[in-house]
Coordinates of C-alpha atoms and ligand atoms in Angstrom, one line a residue:
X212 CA -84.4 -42.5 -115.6
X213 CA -86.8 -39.9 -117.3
X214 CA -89.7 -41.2 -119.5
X215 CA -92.9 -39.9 -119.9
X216 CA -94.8 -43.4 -120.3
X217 CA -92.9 -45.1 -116.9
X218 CA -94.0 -42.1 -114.5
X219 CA -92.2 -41.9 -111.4
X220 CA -93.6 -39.8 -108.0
X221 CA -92.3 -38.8 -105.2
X222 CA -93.5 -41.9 -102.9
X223 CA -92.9 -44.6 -105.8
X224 CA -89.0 -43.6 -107.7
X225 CA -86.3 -45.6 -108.5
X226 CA -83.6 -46.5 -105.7
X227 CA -80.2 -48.1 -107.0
X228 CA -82.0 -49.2 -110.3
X229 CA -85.2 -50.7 -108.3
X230 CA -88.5 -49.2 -107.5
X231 CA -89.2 -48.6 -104.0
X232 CA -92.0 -47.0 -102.6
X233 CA -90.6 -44.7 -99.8
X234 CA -87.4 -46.2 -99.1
X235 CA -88.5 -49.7 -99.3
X236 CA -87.8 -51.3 -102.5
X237 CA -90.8 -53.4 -103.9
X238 CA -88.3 -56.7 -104.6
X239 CA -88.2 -56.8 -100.9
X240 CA -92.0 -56.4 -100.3
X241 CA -92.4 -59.2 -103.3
X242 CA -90.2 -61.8 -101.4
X243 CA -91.8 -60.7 -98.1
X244 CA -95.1 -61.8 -99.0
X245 CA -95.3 -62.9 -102.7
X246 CA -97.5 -61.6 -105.1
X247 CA -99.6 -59.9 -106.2
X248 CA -99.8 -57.3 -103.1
X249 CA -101.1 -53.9 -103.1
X250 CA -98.4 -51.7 -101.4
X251 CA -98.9 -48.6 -100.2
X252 CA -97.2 -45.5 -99.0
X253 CA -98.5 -44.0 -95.4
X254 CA -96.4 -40.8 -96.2
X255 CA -98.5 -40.2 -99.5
X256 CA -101.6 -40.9 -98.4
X257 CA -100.7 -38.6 -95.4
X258 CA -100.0 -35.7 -98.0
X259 CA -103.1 -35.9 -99.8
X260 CA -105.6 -35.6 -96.8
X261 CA -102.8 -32.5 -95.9
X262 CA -103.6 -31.0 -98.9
X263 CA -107.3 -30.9 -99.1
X264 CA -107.2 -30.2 -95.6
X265 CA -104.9 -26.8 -96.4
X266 CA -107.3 -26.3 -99.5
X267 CA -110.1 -25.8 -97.2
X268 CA -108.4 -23.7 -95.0
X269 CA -110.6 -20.9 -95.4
X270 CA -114.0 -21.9 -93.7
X271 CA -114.6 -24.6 -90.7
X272 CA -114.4 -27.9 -92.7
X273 CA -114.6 -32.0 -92.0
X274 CA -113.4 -33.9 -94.7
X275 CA -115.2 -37.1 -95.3
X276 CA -113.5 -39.8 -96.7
X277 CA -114.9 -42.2 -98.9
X278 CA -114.2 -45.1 -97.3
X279 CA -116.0 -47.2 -100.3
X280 CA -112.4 -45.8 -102.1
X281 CA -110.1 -48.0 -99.2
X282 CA -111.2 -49.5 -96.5
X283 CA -108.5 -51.3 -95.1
X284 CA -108.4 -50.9 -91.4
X285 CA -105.0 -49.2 -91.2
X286 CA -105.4 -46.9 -93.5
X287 CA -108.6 -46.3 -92.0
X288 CA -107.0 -45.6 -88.8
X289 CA -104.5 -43.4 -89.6
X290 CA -106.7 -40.9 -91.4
X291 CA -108.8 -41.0 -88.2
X292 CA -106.1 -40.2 -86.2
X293 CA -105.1 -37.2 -88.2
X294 CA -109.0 -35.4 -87.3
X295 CA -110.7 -37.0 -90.9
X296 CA -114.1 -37.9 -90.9
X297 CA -115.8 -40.8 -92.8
X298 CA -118.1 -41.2 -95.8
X299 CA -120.1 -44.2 -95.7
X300 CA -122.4 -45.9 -98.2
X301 CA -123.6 -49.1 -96.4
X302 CA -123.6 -50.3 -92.2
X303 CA -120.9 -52.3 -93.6
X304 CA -118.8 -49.6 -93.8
X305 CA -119.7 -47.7 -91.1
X306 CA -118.6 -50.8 -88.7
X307 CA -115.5 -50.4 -90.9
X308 CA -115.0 -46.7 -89.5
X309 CA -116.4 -47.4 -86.3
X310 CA -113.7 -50.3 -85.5
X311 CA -110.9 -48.2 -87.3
X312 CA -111.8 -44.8 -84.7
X313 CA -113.3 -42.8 -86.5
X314 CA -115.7 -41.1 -83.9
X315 CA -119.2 -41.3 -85.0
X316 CA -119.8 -37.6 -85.1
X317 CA -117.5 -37.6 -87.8
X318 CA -119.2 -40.2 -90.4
X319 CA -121.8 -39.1 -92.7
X320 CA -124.4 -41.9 -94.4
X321 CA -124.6 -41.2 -98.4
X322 CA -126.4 -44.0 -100.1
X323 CA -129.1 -44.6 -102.6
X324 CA -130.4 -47.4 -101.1
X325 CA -130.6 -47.6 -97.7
X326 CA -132.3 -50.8 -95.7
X327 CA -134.5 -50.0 -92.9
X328 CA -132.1 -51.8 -90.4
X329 CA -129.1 -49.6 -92.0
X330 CA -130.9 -46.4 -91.0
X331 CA -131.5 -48.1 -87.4
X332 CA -127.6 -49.1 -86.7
X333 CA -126.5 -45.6 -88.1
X334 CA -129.0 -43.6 -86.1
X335 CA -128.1 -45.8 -82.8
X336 CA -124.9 -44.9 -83.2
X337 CA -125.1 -41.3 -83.4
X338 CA -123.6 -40.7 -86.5
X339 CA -123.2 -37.2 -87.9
X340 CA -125.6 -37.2 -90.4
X341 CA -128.0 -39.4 -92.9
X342 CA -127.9 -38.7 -96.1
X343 CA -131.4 -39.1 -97.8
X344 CA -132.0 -39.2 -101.3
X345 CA -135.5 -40.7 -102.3
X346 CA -139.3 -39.8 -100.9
X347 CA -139.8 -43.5 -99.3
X348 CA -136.7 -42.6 -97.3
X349 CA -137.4 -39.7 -95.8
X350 CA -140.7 -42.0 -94.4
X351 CA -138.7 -44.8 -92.9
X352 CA -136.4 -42.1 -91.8
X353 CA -139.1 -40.7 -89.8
X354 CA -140.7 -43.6 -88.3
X355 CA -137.1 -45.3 -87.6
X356 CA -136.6 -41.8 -85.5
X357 CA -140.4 -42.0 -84.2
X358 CA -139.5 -45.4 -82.6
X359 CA -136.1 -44.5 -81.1
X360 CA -137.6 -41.5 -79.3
X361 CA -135.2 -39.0 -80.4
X362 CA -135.1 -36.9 -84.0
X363 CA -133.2 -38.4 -86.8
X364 CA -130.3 -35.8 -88.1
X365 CA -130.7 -35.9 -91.3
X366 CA -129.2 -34.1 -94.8
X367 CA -131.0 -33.3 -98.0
X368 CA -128.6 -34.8 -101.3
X369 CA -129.9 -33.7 -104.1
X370 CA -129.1 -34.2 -108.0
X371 CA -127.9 -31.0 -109.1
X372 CA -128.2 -32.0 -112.8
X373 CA -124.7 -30.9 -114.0
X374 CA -122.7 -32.5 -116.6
X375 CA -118.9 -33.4 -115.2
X376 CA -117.7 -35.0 -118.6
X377 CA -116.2 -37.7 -116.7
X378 CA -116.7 -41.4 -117.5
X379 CA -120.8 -42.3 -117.4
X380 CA -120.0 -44.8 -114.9
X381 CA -118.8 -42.4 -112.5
X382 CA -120.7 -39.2 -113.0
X383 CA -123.5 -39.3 -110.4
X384 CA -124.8 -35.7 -110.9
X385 CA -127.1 -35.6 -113.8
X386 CA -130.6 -35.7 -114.4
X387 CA -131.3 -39.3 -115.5
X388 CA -128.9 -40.8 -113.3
X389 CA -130.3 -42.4 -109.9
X390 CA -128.5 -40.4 -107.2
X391 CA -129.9 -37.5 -104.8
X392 CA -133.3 -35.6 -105.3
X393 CA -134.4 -33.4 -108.0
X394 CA -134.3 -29.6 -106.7
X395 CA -137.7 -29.1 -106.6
X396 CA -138.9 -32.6 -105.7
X397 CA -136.4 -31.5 -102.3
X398 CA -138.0 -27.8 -102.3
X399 CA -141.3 -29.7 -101.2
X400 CA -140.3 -31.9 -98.8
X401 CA -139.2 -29.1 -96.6
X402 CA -141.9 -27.5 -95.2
X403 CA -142.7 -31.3 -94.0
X404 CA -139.5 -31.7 -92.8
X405 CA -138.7 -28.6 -90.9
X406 CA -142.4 -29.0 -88.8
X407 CA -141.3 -32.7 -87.9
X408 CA -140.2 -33.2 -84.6
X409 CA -138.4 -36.7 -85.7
X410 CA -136.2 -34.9 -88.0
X411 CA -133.6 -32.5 -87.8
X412 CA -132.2 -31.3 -91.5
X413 CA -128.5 -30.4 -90.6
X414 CA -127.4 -30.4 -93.8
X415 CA -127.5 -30.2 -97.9
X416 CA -125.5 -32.5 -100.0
X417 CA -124.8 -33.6 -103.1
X418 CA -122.2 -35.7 -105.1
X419 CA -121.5 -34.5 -108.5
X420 CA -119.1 -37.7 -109.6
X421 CA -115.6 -38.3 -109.7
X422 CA -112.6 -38.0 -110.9
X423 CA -114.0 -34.2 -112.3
X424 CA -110.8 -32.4 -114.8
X425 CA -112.1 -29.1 -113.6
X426 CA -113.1 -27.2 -110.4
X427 CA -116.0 -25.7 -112.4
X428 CA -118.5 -27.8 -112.6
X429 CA -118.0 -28.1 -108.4
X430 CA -118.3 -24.9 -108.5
X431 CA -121.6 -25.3 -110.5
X432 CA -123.0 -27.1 -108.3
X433 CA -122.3 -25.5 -104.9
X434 CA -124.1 -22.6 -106.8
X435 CA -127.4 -24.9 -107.1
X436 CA -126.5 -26.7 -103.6
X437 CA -126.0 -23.0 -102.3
X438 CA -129.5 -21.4 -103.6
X439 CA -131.4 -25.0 -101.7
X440 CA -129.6 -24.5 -98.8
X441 CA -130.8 -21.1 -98.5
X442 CA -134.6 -22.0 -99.4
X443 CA -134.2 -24.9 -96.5
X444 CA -133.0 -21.9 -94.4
X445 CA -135.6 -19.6 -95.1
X446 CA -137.9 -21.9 -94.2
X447 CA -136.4 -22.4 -90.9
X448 CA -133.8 -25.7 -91.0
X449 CA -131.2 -25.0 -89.3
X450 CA -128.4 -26.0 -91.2
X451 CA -125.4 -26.5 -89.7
X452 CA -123.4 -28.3 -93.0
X453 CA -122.4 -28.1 -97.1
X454 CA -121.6 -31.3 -97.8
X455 CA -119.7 -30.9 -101.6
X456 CA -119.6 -34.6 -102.3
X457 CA -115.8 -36.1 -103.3
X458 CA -114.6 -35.4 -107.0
X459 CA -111.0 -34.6 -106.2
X460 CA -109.1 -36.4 -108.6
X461 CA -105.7 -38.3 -109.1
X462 CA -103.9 -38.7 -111.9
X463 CA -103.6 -42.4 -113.7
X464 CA -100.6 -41.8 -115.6
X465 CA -101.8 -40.9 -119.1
X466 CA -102.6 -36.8 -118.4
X467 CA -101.1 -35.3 -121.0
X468 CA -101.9 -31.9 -118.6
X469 CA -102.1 -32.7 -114.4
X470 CA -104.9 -32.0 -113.2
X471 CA -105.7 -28.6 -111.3
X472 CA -104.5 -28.7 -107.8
X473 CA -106.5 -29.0 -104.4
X474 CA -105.9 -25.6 -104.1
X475 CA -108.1 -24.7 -107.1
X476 CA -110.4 -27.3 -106.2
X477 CA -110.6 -25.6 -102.6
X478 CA -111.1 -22.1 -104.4
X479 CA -114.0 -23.4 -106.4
X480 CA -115.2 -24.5 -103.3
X481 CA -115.5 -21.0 -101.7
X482 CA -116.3 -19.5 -104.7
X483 CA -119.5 -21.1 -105.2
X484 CA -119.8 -20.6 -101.4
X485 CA -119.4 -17.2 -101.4
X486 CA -121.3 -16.8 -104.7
X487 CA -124.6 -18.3 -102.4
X488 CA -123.7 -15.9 -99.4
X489 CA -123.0 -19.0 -97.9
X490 CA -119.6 -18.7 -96.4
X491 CA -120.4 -18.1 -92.5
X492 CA -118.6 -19.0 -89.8
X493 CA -121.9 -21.5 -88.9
X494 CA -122.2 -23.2 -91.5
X495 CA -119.2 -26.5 -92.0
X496 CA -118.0 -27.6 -95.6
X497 CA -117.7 -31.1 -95.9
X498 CA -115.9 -32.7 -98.8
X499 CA -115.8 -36.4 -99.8
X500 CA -112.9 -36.8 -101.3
X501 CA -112.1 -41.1 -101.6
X502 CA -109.4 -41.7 -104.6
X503 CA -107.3 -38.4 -104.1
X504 CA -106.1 -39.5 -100.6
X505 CA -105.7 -43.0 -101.1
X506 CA -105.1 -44.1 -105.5
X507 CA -101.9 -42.7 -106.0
X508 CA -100.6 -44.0 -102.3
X509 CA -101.1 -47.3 -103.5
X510 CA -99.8 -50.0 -106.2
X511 CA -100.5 -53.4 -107.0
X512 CA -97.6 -55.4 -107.2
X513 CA -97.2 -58.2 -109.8
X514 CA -94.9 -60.5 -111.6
X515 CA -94.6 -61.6 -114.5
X516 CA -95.8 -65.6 -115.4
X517 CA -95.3 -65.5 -119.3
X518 CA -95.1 -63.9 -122.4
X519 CA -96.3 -64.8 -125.4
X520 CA -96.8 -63.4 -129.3
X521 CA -100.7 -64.1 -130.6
X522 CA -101.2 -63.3 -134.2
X523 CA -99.8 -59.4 -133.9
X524 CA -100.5 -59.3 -130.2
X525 CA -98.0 -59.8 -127.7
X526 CA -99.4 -60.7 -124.1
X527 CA -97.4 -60.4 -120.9
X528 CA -99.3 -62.8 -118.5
X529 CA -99.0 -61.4 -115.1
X530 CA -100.0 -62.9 -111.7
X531 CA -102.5 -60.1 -111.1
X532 CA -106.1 -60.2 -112.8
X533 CA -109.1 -58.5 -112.7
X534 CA -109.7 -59.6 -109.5
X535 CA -107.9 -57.6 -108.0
X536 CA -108.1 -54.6 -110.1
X537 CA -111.4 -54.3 -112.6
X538 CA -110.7 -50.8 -113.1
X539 CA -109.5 -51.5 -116.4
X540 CA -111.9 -54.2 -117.3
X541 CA -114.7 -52.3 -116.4
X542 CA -114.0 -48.7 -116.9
X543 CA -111.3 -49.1 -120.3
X544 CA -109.5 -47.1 -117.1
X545 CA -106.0 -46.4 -117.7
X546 CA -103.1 -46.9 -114.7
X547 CA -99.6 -46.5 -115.5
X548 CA -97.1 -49.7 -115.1
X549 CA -94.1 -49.4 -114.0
X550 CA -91.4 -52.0 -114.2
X551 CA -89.7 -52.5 -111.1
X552 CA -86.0 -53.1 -111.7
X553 CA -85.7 -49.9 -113.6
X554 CA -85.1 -49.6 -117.4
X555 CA -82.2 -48.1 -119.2
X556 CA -83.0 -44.7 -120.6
X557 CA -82.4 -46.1 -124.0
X558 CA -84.8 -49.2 -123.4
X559 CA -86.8 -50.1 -126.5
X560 CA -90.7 -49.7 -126.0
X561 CA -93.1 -52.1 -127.2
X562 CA -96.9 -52.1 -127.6
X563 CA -98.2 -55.1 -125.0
X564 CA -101.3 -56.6 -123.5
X565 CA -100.9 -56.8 -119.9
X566 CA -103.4 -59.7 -118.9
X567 CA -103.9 -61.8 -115.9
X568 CA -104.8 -65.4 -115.7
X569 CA -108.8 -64.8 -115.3
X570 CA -110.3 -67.3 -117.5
X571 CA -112.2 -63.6 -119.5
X572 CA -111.2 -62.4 -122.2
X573 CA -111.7 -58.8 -120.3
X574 CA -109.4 -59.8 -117.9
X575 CA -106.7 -57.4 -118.8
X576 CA -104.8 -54.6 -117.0
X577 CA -103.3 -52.5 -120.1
X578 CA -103.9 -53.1 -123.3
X579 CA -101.3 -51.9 -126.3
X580 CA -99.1 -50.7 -123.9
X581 CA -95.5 -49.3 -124.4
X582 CA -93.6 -50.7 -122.1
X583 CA -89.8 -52.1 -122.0
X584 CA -89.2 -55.9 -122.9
X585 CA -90.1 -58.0 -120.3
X586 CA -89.6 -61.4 -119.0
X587 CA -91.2 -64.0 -116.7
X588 CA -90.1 -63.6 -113.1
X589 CA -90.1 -59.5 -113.4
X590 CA -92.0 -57.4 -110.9
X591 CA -94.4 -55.0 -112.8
X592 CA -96.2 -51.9 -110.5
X593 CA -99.7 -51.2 -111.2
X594 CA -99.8 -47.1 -110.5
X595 CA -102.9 -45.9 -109.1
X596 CA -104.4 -48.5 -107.5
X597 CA -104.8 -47.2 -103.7
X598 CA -108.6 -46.6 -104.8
X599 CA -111.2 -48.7 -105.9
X600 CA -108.8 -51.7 -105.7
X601 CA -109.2 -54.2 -103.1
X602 CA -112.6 -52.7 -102.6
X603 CA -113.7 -54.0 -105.6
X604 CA -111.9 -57.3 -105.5
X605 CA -113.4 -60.5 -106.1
X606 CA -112.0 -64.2 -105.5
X607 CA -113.3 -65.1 -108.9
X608 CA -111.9 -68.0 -110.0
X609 CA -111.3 -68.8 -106.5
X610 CA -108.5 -66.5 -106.2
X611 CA -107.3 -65.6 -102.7
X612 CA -107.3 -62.0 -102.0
X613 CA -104.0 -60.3 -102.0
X614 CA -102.3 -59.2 -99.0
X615 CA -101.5 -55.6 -98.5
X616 CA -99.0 -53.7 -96.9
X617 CA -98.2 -50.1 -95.9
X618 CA -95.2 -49.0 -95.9
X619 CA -93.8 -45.6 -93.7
X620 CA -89.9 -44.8 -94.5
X621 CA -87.8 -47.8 -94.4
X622 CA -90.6 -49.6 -92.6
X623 CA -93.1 -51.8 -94.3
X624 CA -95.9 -53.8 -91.9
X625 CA -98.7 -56.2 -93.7
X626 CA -102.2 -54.8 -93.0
X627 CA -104.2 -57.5 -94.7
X628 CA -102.9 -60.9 -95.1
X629 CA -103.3 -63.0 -98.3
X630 CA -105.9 -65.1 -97.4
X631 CA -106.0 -68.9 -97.2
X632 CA -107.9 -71.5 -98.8
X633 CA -110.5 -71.6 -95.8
X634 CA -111.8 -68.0 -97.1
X635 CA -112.7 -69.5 -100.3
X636 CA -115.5 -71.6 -98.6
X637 CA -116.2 -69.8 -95.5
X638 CA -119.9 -69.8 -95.1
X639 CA -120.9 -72.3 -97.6
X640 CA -122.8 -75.7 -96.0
X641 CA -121.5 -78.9 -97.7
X642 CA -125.0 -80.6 -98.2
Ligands
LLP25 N1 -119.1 -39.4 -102.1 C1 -120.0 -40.1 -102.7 C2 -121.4 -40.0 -102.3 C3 -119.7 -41.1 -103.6 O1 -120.6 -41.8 -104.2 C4 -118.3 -41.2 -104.0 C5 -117.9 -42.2 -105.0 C6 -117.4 -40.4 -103.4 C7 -117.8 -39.5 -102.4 C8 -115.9 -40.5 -103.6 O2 -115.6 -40.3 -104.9 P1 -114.0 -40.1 -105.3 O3 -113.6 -38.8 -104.6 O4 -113.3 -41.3 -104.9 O5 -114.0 -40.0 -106.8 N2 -115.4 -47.6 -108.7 C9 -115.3 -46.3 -109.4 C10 -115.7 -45.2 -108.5 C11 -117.1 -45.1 -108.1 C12 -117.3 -44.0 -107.1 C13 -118.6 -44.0 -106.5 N3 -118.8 -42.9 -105.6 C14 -113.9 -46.2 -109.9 O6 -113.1 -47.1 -109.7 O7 -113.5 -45.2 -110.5

């Protein structure tokens, strides 16, 4: 089957009239362990970290993942295992890594708000970097690394005040928004920081946002980060690290163009390295790339409860909510749905409000959607949710958290179990 608005890929296509993802088809995965499920494919996710890695073939490079993108153990696990590093944003995550393999030479710390005790763990345990980004940090930084006895290593992120045009919720490199340092708020600190003996500035950073539709405004930035690193140089830190932030993005479904490939994301990359003088065998690129490697691997999996007609809406109730993907609720973000006995060619589309059964009025997961007629009973696939799905889960509602599983081949294994009714009380002290 060939339509435009029911997407198939590689990992997730249409196997004797039912989706599978690999070679498992999702029917199997739904009687397995119910749903929803997120489901998601170990060979795709292995591609995407493959092909940043080749992007990047041109300089010594770690990529970082974003962990805060996926940080289900397996999957965790098998990026460590194929020589990825790890981007963290809170101690949470870095026990995450830490218990997944990820070597702690390989994690860098990015984080706008960083406890005391969270610079502590991450310093004890030797991680590659700290990430600061405020004045009152680089203080705690220093007395945290006064205590221990040993110097803090330490990178600069700064805001390099460019406009990505990507959603406001997820561009992080302007101005007014609260991430990194201003240029020359940075440009001061470094005379302090370079004479400390509790801190050692390995590298520059920064994080322009996500999800960016071009290379050039990375490219932009590595110009800005390019011209700092060289003022921390010339004033005698001796960087050893870029760090280009994430950005790499993924398509949803509803590109009317795809998106330029790693390859040109990798090109802008050097470009605005070379630009600087800043492409030496001394000096390491680190990316941060989160959603490339890990949204389109996954899918949630859903069925359908009900249908119903409202006024001149029609609603297909699905067993999903915005629990387990807010995406949509919270962004207006688009993923493409995909039913998963497949549709004649010929079906007839109809406009449809996917909802869940969230007791908000938000709670939806597409909204006037074309999509074949539907049914209760029917499997749906939510596209696109590898990323910033079960990360951002919640058991609102008490809802248990879905289970997930990862498929490889013919071979599918749960990596999370749904969880029971214990987890919906765990902690709480019946007074
Ligand atoms: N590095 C830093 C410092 C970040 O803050 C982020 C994302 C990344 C890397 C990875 O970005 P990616 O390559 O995945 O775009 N919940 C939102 C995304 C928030 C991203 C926050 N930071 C969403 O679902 O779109």
């Amino acid at each position: 089957m060939s339509n435009a608005h029911i997407p198939e890929s590689e990992w997730f296509s249409y196997r004797d009239g039912v989706l599978a993802c690999e070679k498992v088809p999702l029917e199997s995965i739904a009687a397995e362990v119910d749903t929803p499920a997120f489901v998601y494919s170990g060979a795709a996710i292995d591609e995407a970290y493959r092909a940043i890695d080749e992007a990047l073939q041109f300089a010594p490079h770690l990529i970082a993942y974003a962990v805060k993108a996926n940080g289900n153990l397996s999957v965790l696990a098998r990026l460590a295992s194929q020589g990825c590093g790890a981007d963290i944003a809170s101690i949470g995550e870095m026990q995450r890594a830490l218990k997944a393999g990820f070597s702690p030479d390989r994690i860098v710390f990015s984080g706008v708000g960083k406890r005391r005790e969270e610079i502590e763990a991450a310093a004890r345990a030797g991680i590659r970097a700290i990430h600061v980004e405020n004045v009152q940090e680089l203080d705690l930084a220093e007395s945290v690394a006064q205590e221990l006895g040993r110097p803090l290593i330490i990178g600069i992120r700064v805001n390099p005040d460019i406009d990505t045009k990507t959603h406001p919720y997820i561009a992080t490199g302007l101005r007014e928004s609260k991430f990194g340092l201003a240029i020359p708020v940075a440009e001061e600190l470094i005379p302090r920081i370079v004479e400390s003996a509790h801190l050692d500035l390995a590298a520059v950073a920064c994080h322009i946002g996500s999800q960016l539709a071009s290379p050039q405004p990375l490219r932009d930035a590595i110009e800005i980060l390019g011209s700092f690193a060289k003022f921390c140089l010339d004033r005698g830190a001796k960087l050893r690290a870029i760090d280009v932030g994430g950005g790499w993005p993924m398509h949803y479904g509803q590109e009317v163009d795809p998106y330029p490939s790693a390859k040109a994301f990798g090109d802008a990359i050097r470009g605005g390295l070379e630009a600087t003088g800043l492409l030496r065998p001394d000096i390491e690129i680190v990316t941060e790339p989160g959603r490339a490697i890990v949204g389109d691997a996954g899918i949630l999996l859903t069925r359908v409860l009900y249908t119903k007609t409202q006024g001149d809406r029609r609603f297909v109730i699905v067993d999903a909510a915005m629990t387990e993907l807010i995406r949509p609720a919270l962004y207006g973000a688009y993923h493409a749905i995909m039913p998963v006995a497949e549709p004649s060619s010929n079906a007839e589309l109809n406009p449809v409000d996917v909802v869940g059964p969230v007791c908000e009025s938000g709670d939806f997961l597409a909204k006037d959607r074309a999509l074949p007629l539907v049914k209760p009973g029917d499997l749906l696939a939510i596209r696109g949710a590898g990323a910033y799905g079960r990360e951002m889960q919640s058991m609102y509602n008490a809802r248990p958290l879905p289970p997930e599983v990862l498929v490889d081949g013919i071979r599918s294994r749960v990596i999370r179990q749904r969880s029971g009714p214990e987890a919906l009380w765990q902690g709480e002290i019946l007074a």
